[in-house]
Short mmCIF file of C-alpha atoms and ligand atoms in Angstrom, two decimals:
data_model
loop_
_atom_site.label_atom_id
_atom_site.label_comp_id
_atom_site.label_asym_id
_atom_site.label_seq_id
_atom_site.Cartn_x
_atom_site.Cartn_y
_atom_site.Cartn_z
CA UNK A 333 89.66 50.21 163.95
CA UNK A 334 91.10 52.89 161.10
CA UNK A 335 88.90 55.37 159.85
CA UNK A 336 89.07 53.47 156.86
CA UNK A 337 87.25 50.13 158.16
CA UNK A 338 83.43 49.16 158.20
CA UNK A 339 81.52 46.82 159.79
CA UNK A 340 79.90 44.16 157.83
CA UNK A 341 77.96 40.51 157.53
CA UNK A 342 79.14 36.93 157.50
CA UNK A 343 76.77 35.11 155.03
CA UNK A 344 79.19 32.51 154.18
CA UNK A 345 83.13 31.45 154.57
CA UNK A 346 85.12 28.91 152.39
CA UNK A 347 88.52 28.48 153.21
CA UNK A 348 90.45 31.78 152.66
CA UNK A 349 87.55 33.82 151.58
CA UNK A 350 84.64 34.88 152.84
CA UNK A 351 81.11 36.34 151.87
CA UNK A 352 79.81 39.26 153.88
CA UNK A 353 77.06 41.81 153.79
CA UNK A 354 77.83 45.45 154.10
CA UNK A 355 75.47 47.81 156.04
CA UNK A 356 73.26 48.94 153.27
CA UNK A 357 73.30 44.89 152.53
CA UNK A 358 75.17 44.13 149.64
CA UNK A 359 76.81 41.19 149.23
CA UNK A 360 81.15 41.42 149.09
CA UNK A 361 83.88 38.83 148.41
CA UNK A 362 86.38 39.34 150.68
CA UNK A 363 89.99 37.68 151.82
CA UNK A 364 90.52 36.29 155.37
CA UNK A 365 93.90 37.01 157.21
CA UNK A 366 95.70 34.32 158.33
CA UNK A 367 95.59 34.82 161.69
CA UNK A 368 91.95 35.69 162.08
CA UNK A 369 90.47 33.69 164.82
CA UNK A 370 87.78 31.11 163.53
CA UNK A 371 84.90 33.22 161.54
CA UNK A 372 81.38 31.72 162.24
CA UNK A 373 78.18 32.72 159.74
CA UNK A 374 76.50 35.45 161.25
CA UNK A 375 79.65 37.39 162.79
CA UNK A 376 79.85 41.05 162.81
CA UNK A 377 83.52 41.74 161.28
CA UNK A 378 85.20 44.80 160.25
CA UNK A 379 86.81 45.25 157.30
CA UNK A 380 88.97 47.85 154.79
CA UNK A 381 90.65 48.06 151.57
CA UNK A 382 94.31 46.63 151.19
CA UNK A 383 96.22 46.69 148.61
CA UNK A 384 92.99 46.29 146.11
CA UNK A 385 91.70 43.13 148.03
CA UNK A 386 88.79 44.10 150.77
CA UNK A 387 90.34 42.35 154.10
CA UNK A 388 88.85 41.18 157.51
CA UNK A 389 90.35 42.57 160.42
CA UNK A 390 88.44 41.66 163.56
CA UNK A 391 85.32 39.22 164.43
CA UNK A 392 83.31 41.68 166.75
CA UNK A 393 82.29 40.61 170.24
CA UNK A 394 79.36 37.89 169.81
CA UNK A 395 76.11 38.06 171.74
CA UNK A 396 75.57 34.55 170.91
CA UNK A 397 77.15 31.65 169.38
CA UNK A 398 75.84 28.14 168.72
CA UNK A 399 78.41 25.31 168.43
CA UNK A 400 78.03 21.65 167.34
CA UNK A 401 81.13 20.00 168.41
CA UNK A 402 83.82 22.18 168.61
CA UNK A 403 82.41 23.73 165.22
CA UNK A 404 81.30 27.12 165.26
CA UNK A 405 77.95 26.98 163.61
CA UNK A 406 76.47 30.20 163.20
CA UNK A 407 77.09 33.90 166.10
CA UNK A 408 74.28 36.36 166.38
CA UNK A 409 71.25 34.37 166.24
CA UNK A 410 68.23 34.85 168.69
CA UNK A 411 65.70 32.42 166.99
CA UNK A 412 66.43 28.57 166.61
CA UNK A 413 63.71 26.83 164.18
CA UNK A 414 64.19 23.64 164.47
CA UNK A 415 62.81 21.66 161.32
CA UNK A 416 61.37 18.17 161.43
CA UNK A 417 59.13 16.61 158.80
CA UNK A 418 57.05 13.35 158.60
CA UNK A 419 60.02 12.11 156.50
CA UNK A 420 62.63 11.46 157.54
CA UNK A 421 61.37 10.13 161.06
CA UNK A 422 62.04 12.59 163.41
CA UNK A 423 64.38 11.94 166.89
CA UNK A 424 62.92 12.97 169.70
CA UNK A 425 66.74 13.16 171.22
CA UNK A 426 68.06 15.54 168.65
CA UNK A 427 65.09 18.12 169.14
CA UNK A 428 65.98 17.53 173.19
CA UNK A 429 69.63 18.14 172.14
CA UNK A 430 68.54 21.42 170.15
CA UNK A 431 66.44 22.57 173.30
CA UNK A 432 69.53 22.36 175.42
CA UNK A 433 72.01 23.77 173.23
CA UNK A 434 69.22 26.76 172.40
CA UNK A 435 68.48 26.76 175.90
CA UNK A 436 72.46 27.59 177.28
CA UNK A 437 73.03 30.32 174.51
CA UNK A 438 69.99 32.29 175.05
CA UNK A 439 68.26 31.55 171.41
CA UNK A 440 64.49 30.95 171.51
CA UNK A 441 63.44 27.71 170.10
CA UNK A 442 61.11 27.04 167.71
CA UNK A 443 59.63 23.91 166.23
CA UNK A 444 58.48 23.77 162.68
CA UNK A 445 56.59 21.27 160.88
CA UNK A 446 56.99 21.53 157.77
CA UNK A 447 55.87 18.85 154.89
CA UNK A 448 52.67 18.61 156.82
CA UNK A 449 51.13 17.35 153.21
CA UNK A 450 52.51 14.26 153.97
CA UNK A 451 50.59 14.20 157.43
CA UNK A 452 48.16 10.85 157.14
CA UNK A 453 46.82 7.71 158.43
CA UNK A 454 50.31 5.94 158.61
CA UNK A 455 52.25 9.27 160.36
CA UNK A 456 49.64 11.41 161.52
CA UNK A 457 49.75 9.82 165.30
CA UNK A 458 53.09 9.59 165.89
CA UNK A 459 53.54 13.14 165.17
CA UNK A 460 50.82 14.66 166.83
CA UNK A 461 52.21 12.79 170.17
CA UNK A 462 55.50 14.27 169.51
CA UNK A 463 54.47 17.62 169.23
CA UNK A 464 52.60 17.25 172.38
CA UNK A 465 55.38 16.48 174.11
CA UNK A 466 57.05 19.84 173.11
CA UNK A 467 53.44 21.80 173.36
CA UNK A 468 53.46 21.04 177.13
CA UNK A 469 57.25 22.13 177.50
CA UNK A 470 55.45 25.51 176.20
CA UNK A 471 57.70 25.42 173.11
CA UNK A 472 56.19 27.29 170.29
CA UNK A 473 55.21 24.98 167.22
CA UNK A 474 54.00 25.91 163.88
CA UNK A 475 53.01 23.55 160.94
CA UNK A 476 53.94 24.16 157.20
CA UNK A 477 53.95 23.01 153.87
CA UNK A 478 56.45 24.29 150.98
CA UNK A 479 54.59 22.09 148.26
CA UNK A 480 51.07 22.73 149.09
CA UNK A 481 52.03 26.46 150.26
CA UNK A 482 50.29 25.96 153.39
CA UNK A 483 50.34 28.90 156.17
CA UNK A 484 53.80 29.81 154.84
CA UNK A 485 52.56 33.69 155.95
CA UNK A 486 53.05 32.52 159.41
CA UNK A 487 56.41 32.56 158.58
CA UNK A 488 56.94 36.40 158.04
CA UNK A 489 56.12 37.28 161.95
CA UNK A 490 58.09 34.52 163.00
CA UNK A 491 61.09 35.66 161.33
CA UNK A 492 60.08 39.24 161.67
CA UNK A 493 63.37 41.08 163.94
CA UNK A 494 64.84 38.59 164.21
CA UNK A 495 67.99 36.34 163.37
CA UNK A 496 66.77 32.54 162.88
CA UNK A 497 68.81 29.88 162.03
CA UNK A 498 66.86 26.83 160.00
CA UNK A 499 68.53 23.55 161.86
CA UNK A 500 67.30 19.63 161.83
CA UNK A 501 67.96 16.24 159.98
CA UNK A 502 68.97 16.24 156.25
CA UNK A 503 65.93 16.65 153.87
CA UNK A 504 63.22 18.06 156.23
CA UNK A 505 63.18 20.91 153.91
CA UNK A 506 65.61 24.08 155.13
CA UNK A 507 66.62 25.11 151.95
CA UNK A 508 63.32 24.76 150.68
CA UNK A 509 61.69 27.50 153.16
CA UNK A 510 64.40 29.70 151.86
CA UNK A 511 64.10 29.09 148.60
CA UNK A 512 60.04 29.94 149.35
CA UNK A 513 61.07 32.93 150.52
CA UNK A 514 63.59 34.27 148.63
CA UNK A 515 62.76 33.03 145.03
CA UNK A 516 65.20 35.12 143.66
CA UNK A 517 68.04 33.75 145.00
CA UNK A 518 67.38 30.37 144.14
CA UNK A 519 70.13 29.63 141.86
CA UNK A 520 72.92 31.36 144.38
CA UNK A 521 71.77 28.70 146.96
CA UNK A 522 72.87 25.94 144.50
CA UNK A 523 76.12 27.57 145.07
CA UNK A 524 76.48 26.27 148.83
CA UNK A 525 74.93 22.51 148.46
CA UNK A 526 75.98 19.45 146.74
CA UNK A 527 74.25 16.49 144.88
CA UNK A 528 74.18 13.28 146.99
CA UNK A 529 71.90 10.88 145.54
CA UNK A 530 70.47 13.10 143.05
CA UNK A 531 69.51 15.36 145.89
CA UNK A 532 70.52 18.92 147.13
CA UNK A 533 72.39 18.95 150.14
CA UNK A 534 73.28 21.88 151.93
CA UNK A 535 77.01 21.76 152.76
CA UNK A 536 78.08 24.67 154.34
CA UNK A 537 76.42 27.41 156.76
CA UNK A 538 74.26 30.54 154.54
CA UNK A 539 73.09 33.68 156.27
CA UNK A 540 70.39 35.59 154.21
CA UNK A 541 68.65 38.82 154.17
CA UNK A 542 64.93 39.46 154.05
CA UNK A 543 62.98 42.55 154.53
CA UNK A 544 61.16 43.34 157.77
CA UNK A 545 64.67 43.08 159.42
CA UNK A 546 64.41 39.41 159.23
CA UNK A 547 67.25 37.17 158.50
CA UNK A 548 67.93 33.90 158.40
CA UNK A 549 70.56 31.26 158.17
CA UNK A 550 70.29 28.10 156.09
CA UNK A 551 72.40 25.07 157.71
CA UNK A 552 73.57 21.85 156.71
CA UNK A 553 71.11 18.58 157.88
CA UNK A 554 72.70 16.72 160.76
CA UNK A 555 72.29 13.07 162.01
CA UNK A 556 73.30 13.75 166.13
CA UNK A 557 73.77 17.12 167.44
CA UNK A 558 76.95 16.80 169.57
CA UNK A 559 77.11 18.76 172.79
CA UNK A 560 80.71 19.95 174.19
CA UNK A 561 81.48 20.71 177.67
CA UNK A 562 77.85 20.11 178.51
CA UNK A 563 77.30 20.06 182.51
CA UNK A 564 75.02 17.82 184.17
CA UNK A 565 73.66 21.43 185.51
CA UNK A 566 72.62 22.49 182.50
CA UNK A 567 71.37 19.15 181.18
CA UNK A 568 69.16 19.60 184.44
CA UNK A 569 68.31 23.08 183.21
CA UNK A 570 67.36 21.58 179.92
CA UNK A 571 65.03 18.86 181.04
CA UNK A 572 63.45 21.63 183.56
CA UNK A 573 60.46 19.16 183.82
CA UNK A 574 62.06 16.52 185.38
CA UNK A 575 64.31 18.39 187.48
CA UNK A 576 61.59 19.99 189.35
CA UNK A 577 60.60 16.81 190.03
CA UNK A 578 63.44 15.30 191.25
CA UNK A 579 63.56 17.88 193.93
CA UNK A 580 60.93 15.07 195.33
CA UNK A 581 63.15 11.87 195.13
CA UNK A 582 64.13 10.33 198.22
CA UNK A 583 68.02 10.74 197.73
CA UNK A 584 69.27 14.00 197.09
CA UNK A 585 72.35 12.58 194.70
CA UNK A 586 69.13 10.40 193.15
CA UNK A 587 70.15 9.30 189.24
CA UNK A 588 66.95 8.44 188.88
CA UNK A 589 67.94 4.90 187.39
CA UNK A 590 66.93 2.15 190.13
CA UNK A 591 66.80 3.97 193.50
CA UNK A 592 64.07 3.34 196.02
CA UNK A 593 61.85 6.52 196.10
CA UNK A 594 62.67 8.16 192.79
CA UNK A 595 60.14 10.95 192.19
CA UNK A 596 61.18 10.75 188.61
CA UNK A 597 60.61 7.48 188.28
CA UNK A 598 57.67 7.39 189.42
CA UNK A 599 56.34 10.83 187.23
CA UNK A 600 57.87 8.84 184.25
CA UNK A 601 55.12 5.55 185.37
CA UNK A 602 52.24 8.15 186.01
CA UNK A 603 53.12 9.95 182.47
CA UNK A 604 53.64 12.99 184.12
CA UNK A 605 57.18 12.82 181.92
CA UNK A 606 56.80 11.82 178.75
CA UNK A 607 59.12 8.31 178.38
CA UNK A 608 60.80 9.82 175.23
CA UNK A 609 62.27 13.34 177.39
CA UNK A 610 63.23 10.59 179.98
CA UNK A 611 65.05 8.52 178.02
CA UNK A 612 67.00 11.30 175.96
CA UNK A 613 68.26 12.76 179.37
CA UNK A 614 69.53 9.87 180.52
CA UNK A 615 71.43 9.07 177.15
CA UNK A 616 72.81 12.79 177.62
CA UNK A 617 73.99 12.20 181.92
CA UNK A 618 76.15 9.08 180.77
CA UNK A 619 77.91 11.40 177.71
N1 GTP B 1894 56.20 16.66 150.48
C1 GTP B 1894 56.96 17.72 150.75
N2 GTP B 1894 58.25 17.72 150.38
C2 GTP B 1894 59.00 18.80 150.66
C3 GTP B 1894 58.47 19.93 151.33
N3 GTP B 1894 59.47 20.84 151.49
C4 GTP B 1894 60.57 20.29 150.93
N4 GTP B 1894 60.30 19.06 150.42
C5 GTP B 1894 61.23 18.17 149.71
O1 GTP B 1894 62.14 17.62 150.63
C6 GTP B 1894 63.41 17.37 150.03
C7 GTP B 1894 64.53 17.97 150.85
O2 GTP B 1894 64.40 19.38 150.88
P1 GTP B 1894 65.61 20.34 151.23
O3 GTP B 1894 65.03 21.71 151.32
O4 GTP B 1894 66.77 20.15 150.32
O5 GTP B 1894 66.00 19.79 152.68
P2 GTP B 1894 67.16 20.32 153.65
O6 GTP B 1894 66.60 20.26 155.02
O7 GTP B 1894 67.68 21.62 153.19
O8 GTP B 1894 68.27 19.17 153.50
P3 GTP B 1894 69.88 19.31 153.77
O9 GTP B 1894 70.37 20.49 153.00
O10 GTP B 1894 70.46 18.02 153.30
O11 GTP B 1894 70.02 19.49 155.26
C8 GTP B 1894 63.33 17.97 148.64
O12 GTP B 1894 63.11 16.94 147.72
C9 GTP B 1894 62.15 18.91 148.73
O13 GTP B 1894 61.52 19.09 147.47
C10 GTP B 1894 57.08 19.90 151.71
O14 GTP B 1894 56.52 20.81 152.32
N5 GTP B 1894 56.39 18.77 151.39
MG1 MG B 1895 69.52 22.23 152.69
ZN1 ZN B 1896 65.18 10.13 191.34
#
Protein backbone atom coordinates (compact mmCIF):
# COMPACT_ATOMS: atom_id res chain seq x y z
CA UNK A 1 0.00 0.00 0.00
CA UNK A 2 1.26 3.74 -1.34
CA UNK A 3 0.58 6.57 0.69
CA UNK A 4 -1.71 7.40 -1.89
CA UNK A 5 -4.29 4.35 -1.41
CA UNK A 6 -7.47 4.05 0.89
CA UNK A 7 -9.42 1.50 2.05
CA UNK A 8 -12.92 1.24 0.94
CA UNK A 9 -16.47 -0.85 0.50
CA UNK A 10 -17.70 -3.41 -1.97
CA UNK A 11 -21.47 -2.63 -2.42
CA UNK A 12 -21.65 -4.05 -5.79
CA UNK A 13 -19.34 -5.47 -8.87
CA UNK A 14 -20.37 -5.85 -12.61
CA UNK A 15 -17.89 -7.08 -14.79
CA UNK A 16 -14.92 -4.61 -14.96
CA UNK A 17 -16.25 -2.14 -12.54
CA UNK A 18 -17.11 -2.03 -9.32
CA UNK A 19 -19.16 0.04 -6.65
CA UNK A 20 -17.52 0.73 -3.33
CA UNK A 21 -18.02 2.83 -0.26
CA UNK A 22 -15.28 5.03 1.01
CA UNK A 23 -14.72 5.49 4.81
CA UNK A 24 -16.83 8.49 5.41
CA UNK A 25 -19.44 6.24 3.15
CA UNK A 26 -19.84 7.60 -0.08
CA UNK A 27 -20.56 5.71 -2.79
CA UNK A 28 -17.48 5.53 -5.86
CA UNK A 29 -17.36 3.95 -9.35
CA UNK A 30 -14.34 2.42 -9.69
CA UNK A 31 -12.27 0.08 -12.40
CA UNK A 32 -11.11 -3.47 -11.52
CA UNK A 33 -7.54 -4.65 -12.62
CA UNK A 34 -7.33 -7.49 -14.52
CA UNK A 35 -5.63 -9.55 -12.42
CA UNK A 36 -7.49 -8.86 -9.22
CA UNK A 37 -8.43 -12.06 -7.61
CA UNK A 38 -12.33 -12.62 -7.55
CA UNK A 39 -14.02 -9.45 -5.60
CA UNK A 40 -17.01 -10.62 -3.40
CA UNK A 41 -19.76 -7.81 -2.01
CA UNK A 42 -18.71 -6.85 1.24
CA UNK A 43 -14.75 -6.95 0.70
CA UNK A 44 -12.52 -4.47 2.23
CA UNK A 45 -10.25 -3.26 -0.89
CA UNK A 46 -7.81 -0.60 -1.25
CA UNK A 47 -7.75 1.67 -3.77
CA UNK A 48 -5.87 5.04 -5.47
CA UNK A 49 -6.02 7.33 -8.30
CA UNK A 50 -4.47 6.24 -11.76
CA UNK A 51 -4.25 7.95 -14.47
CA UNK A 52 -7.82 9.80 -13.69
CA UNK A 53 -9.66 6.38 -13.18
CA UNK A 54 -9.92 5.38 -9.19
CA UNK A 55 -8.37 1.62 -9.32
CA UNK A 56 -8.54 -1.49 -6.96
CA UNK A 57 -5.43 -2.78 -5.84
CA UNK A 58 -5.88 -5.47 -3.22
CA UNK A 59 -9.04 -7.45 -1.64
CA UNK A 60 -8.01 -7.23 2.15
CA UNK A 61 -7.78 -10.37 4.26
CA UNK A 62 -11.55 -11.63 4.89
CA UNK A 63 -12.85 -12.56 8.31
CA UNK A 64 -15.59 -14.32 6.66
CA UNK A 65 -16.81 -15.38 3.40
CA UNK A 66 -20.01 -17.18 2.39
CA UNK A 67 -19.95 -19.18 -0.88
CA UNK A 68 -22.79 -20.87 -2.86
CA UNK A 69 -21.09 -23.09 -5.24
CA UNK A 70 -17.90 -22.01 -6.06
CA UNK A 71 -19.51 -18.36 -6.16
CA UNK A 72 -18.33 -15.94 -3.82
CA UNK A 73 -21.47 -14.52 -2.38
CA UNK A 74 -20.85 -11.86 -0.08
CA UNK A 75 -17.03 -11.46 2.71
CA UNK A 76 -17.46 -9.69 5.98
CA UNK A 77 -20.75 -10.65 7.16
CA UNK A 78 -21.49 -11.77 10.84
CA UNK A 79 -25.38 -11.95 10.64
CA UNK A 80 -27.22 -14.40 8.16
CA UNK A 81 -31.18 -13.57 8.02
CA UNK A 82 -32.52 -16.02 6.39
CA UNK A 83 -36.01 -14.97 4.78
CA UNK A 84 -38.93 -17.30 4.28
CA UNK A 85 -42.54 -16.25 3.77
CA UNK A 86 -45.92 -18.13 3.66
CA UNK A 87 -45.50 -17.77 -0.14
CA UNK A 88 -43.60 -19.23 -1.74
CA UNK A 89 -43.67 -22.55 0.44
CA UNK A 90 -40.77 -22.62 2.34
CA UNK A 91 -37.96 -25.82 2.23
CA UNK A 92 -37.15 -26.98 5.24
CA UNK A 93 -33.71 -28.34 3.41
CA UNK A 94 -32.58 -24.99 2.18
CA UNK A 95 -32.97 -23.26 5.73
CA UNK A 96 -30.89 -26.67 7.00
CA UNK A 97 -28.48 -25.88 4.11
CA UNK A 98 -28.26 -22.07 5.31
CA UNK A 99 -27.66 -23.34 9.00
CA UNK A 100 -24.69 -25.32 7.85
CA UNK A 101 -23.15 -23.04 5.55
CA UNK A 102 -23.75 -20.10 8.45
CA UNK A 103 -22.71 -22.54 10.85
CA UNK A 104 -18.87 -23.37 9.12
CA UNK A 105 -18.15 -19.57 8.47
CA UNK A 106 -18.90 -18.29 11.82
CA UNK A 107 -22.13 -16.00 10.78
CA UNK A 108 -25.05 -16.10 13.25
CA UNK A 109 -28.24 -17.20 11.77
CA UNK A 110 -31.30 -15.70 11.85
CA UNK A 111 -34.76 -16.63 10.70
CA UNK A 112 -37.21 -14.05 9.56
CA UNK A 113 -40.74 -14.28 8.80
CA UNK A 114 -41.68 -11.91 6.98
CA UNK A 115 -45.26 -11.56 5.02
CA UNK A 116 -46.76 -12.79 8.23
CA UNK A 117 -50.15 -10.90 6.82
CA UNK A 118 -50.61 -13.71 4.84
CA UNK A 119 -50.44 -16.05 8.03
CA UNK A 120 -54.16 -17.89 8.09
CA UNK A 121 -56.30 -20.83 8.31
CA UNK A 122 -54.80 -22.53 5.11
CA UNK A 123 -50.79 -21.71 6.18
CA UNK A 124 -50.87 -20.80 9.63
CA UNK A 125 -50.02 -24.62 10.85
CA UNK A 126 -47.57 -25.55 8.67
CA UNK A 127 -45.57 -22.64 9.58
CA UNK A 128 -45.85 -22.51 13.10
CA UNK A 129 -44.47 -26.34 13.05
CA UNK A 130 -41.64 -25.19 11.02
CA UNK A 131 -40.58 -22.58 13.12
CA UNK A 132 -40.69 -24.91 15.97
CA UNK A 133 -38.43 -26.97 14.57
CA UNK A 134 -35.81 -24.12 14.37
CA UNK A 135 -37.09 -22.58 17.97
CA UNK A 136 -35.84 -25.81 19.62
CA UNK A 137 -32.43 -25.72 17.61
CA UNK A 138 -32.33 -22.28 19.73
CA UNK A 139 -32.19 -20.35 16.43
CA UNK A 140 -33.42 -16.87 16.85
CA UNK A 141 -36.78 -16.15 14.86
CA UNK A 142 -38.57 -12.99 14.37
CA UNK A 143 -41.90 -12.40 12.43
CA UNK A 144 -42.57 -9.38 10.04
CA UNK A 145 -44.68 -7.77 7.73
CA UNK A 146 -43.51 -5.07 4.99
CA UNK A 147 -47.25 -4.44 3.86
CA UNK A 148 -48.95 -4.23 7.10
CA UNK A 149 -45.66 -2.61 8.73
CA UNK A 150 -45.77 -5.03 11.42
CA UNK A 151 -42.82 -5.01 14.21
CA UNK A 152 -40.50 -3.78 11.44
CA UNK A 153 -38.67 -1.80 14.68
CA UNK A 154 -37.45 -5.14 15.65
CA UNK A 155 -35.47 -4.85 12.83
CA UNK A 156 -33.16 -1.88 13.91
CA UNK A 157 -31.50 -4.01 16.98
CA UNK A 158 -31.23 -6.86 14.89
CA UNK A 159 -29.25 -5.19 12.37
CA UNK A 160 -27.76 -2.87 14.89
CA UNK A 161 -23.43 -3.57 14.59
CA UNK A 162 -23.70 -5.63 12.56
CA UNK A 163 -23.17 -6.89 8.84
CA UNK A 164 -26.39 -9.02 7.72
CA UNK A 165 -26.86 -10.44 4.61
CA UNK A 166 -30.85 -10.89 3.53
CA UNK A 167 -30.73 -14.65 1.85
CA UNK A 168 -33.82 -17.19 0.93
CA UNK A 169 -36.11 -18.25 -2.07
CA UNK A 170 -37.05 -15.67 -4.78
CA UNK A 171 -39.99 -13.37 -3.70
CA UNK A 172 -40.02 -13.82 0.14
CA UNK A 173 -39.46 -10.19 0.22
CA UNK A 174 -35.43 -9.14 0.57
CA UNK A 175 -35.56 -6.25 -1.38
CA UNK A 176 -38.60 -5.24 0.14
CA UNK A 177 -37.08 -4.98 3.87
CA UNK A 178 -34.53 -2.80 2.24
CA UNK A 179 -36.53 -0.84 0.43
CA UNK A 180 -38.52 -0.38 4.12
CA UNK A 181 -35.60 0.72 5.36
CA UNK A 182 -33.93 2.74 3.16
CA UNK A 183 -36.80 4.57 1.27
CA UNK A 184 -34.53 6.73 -0.25
CA UNK A 185 -32.75 4.54 -2.18
CA UNK A 186 -35.50 2.91 -3.71
CA UNK A 187 -35.03 3.76 -7.22
CA UNK A 188 -30.99 2.84 -7.08
CA UNK A 189 -32.15 -0.72 -6.09
CA UNK A 190 -34.04 -0.95 -9.44
CA UNK A 191 -30.62 -0.58 -10.71
CA UNK A 192 -29.44 -4.22 -9.55
CA UNK A 193 -32.81 -6.37 -10.35
CA UNK A 194 -34.59 -7.34 -13.41
CA UNK A 195 -38.29 -7.86 -14.50
CA UNK A 196 -39.23 -11.57 -14.79
CA UNK A 197 -42.82 -11.95 -15.02
CA UNK A 198 -43.65 -8.48 -14.33
CA UNK A 199 -41.77 -8.87 -11.10
CA UNK A 200 -38.50 -7.43 -9.54
CA UNK A 201 -35.85 -9.77 -9.26
CA UNK A 202 -32.78 -9.13 -7.60
CA UNK A 203 -29.89 -10.19 -9.87
CA UNK A 204 -26.80 -9.44 -8.47
CA UNK A 205 -25.32 -9.13 -4.75
CA UNK A 206 -26.02 -5.17 -2.98
CA UNK A 207 -24.29 -4.13 0.21
CA UNK A 208 -25.99 -1.06 1.90
CA UNK A 209 -25.38 1.36 4.59
CA UNK A 210 -27.65 2.27 7.47
CA UNK A 211 -27.03 4.25 10.51
CA UNK A 212 -26.41 2.65 13.90
CA UNK A 213 -23.39 0.92 12.16
CA UNK A 214 -25.74 -1.44 10.58
CA UNK A 215 -25.37 -2.74 7.15
CA UNK A 216 -26.80 -4.99 5.12
CA UNK A 217 -26.57 -6.90 1.94
CA UNK A 218 -29.48 -7.55 -0.42
CA UNK A 219 -29.02 -11.01 -2.44
CA UNK A 220 -30.47 -12.62 -5.27
CA UNK A 221 -33.52 -15.46 -4.37
CA UNK A 222 -32.20 -18.97 -4.81
CA UNK A 223 -34.00 -22.34 -5.51
CA UNK A 224 -31.09 -24.94 -3.71
CA UNK A 225 -28.27 -23.61 -1.82
CA UNK A 226 -25.30 -25.69 -3.09
CA UNK A 227 -22.65 -26.68 -0.60
CA UNK A 228 -18.86 -27.24 -1.88
CA UNK A 229 -16.35 -29.30 -0.22
CA UNK A 230 -18.83 -29.95 2.54
CA UNK A 231 -17.47 -32.80 5.05
CA UNK A 232 -19.58 -35.30 6.55
CA UNK A 233 -17.89 -33.64 9.87
CA UNK A 234 -19.34 -30.65 9.49
CA UNK A 235 -22.69 -31.86 8.15
CA UNK A 236 -22.52 -33.67 11.68
CA UNK A 237 -21.68 -30.31 13.21
CA UNK A 238 -24.66 -28.87 11.44
CA UNK A 239 -27.31 -31.32 12.47
CA UNK A 240 -25.73 -31.06 16.20
CA UNK A 241 -29.09 -32.64 17.35
CA UNK A 242 -28.78 -35.74 15.84
CA UNK A 243 -25.23 -36.19 16.21
CA UNK A 244 -25.37 -36.16 19.88
CA UNK A 245 -27.57 -38.74 19.50
CA UNK A 246 -25.91 -40.94 17.45
CA UNK A 247 -23.18 -41.10 19.96
CA UNK A 248 -25.98 -43.77 21.32
CA UNK A 249 -26.35 -46.06 18.17
CA UNK A 250 -25.17 -49.44 18.43
CA UNK A 251 -22.45 -49.21 15.57
CA UNK A 252 -20.02 -46.63 15.82
CA UNK A 253 -19.75 -46.21 11.70
CA UNK A 254 -23.90 -46.25 12.18
CA UNK A 255 -25.56 -44.30 8.87
CA UNK A 256 -28.42 -44.31 10.57
CA UNK A 257 -30.41 -45.76 7.46
CA UNK A 258 -31.45 -49.52 8.39
CA UNK A 259 -29.02 -50.69 11.11
CA UNK A 260 -30.15 -52.65 14.12
CA UNK A 261 -29.85 -50.30 17.19
CA UNK A 262 -29.81 -46.87 15.58
CA UNK A 263 -30.25 -44.27 18.33
CA UNK A 264 -31.24 -41.93 15.58
CA UNK A 265 -33.63 -43.88 14.33
CA UNK A 266 -35.22 -44.47 16.99
CA UNK A 267 -35.16 -40.39 18.34
CA UNK A 268 -36.55 -39.77 14.75
CA UNK A 269 -39.82 -42.55 15.81
CA UNK A 270 -40.06 -40.93 19.39
CA UNK A 271 -40.00 -37.24 17.68
CA UNK A 272 -37.19 -36.39 19.57
CA UNK A 273 -35.80 -35.29 15.80
CA UNK A 274 -38.04 -33.65 13.92
CA UNK A 275 -38.58 -36.03 10.47
CA UNK A 276 -37.96 -32.90 8.28
CA UNK A 277 -33.98 -32.20 9.99
CA UNK A 278 -33.73 -36.05 9.44
CA UNK A 279 -34.51 -36.24 6.15
CA UNK A 280 -32.49 -33.05 4.92
CA UNK A 281 -29.28 -34.63 6.50
CA UNK A 282 -29.53 -37.57 4.91
CA UNK A 283 -30.16 -35.89 1.39
CA UNK A 284 -26.88 -33.81 2.34
CA UNK A 285 -24.49 -37.44 3.53
CA UNK A 286 -25.28 -38.97 -0.04
CA UNK A 287 -24.09 -35.35 -1.88
N1 LIG B 1 -48.23 -9.93 1.43
C1 LIG B 1 -46.98 -9.47 1.51
N2 LIG B 1 -46.25 -9.33 0.40
C2 LIG B 1 -45.00 -8.87 0.50
C3 LIG B 1 -44.42 -8.53 1.75
N3 LIG B 1 -43.15 -8.12 1.54
C4 LIG B 1 -42.94 -8.20 0.21
N4 LIG B 1 -44.05 -8.65 -0.43
C5 LIG B 1 -44.22 -8.85 -1.88
O1 LIG B 1 -43.50 -9.98 -2.28
C6 LIG B 1 -43.03 -9.85 -3.63
C7 LIG B 1 -41.55 -10.15 -3.72
O2 LIG B 1 -40.83 -9.18 -2.97
P1 LIG B 1 -39.28 -8.90 -3.21
O3 LIG B 1 -38.87 -7.97 -2.12
O4 LIG B 1 -38.99 -8.49 -4.60
O5 LIG B 1 -38.69 -10.36 -2.96
P2 LIG B 1 -37.15 -10.82 -3.03
O6 LIG B 1 -36.96 -11.79 -1.92
O7 LIG B 1 -36.25 -9.65 -3.05
O8 LIG B 1 -37.10 -11.61 -4.42
P3 LIG B 1 -35.78 -11.87 -5.36
O9 LIG B 1 -35.10 -10.56 -5.59
O10 LIG B 1 -36.32 -12.48 -6.61
O11 LIG B 1 -34.92 -12.84 -4.58
C8 LIG B 1 -43.36 -8.43 -4.04
O12 LIG B 1 -44.51 -8.46 -4.84
C9 LIG B 1 -43.60 -7.73 -2.73
O13 LIG B 1 -44.49 -6.64 -2.87
C10 LIG B 1 -45.24 -8.68 2.94
O14 LIG B 1 -44.84 -8.43 4.07
N5 LIG B 1 -46.50 -9.15 2.74
MG1 LIG C 1 -34.85 -9.05 -4.36
ZN1 LIG D 1 -27.60 -44.73 13.90
Amino acid sequence: MNDSSKIGQISAHFGKKAVLFTADNKKMTVKLRANLPNLAVGDYVTYQLLQNDVVISDIQPRNSLLKRGNKLVAANISQMLIVIAPEPNPSNELIDRYLIAAQFSNIKPVLVLNKSDLLGQNNQQLIEELLAIYQQLQIDIVQISTYAAQNLQSLDGLLSGHTSILVGQSGVGKTSIINYLLPNQTSKIGDLSSIKQGKHTTSSAQLFVLDKGAKLIDSPGVRSFELQNITKEQINMGFSEIYQISAKCKFRNCNHINEPNCAVKQAVMAGIIHPKRYQSYQKLLVL
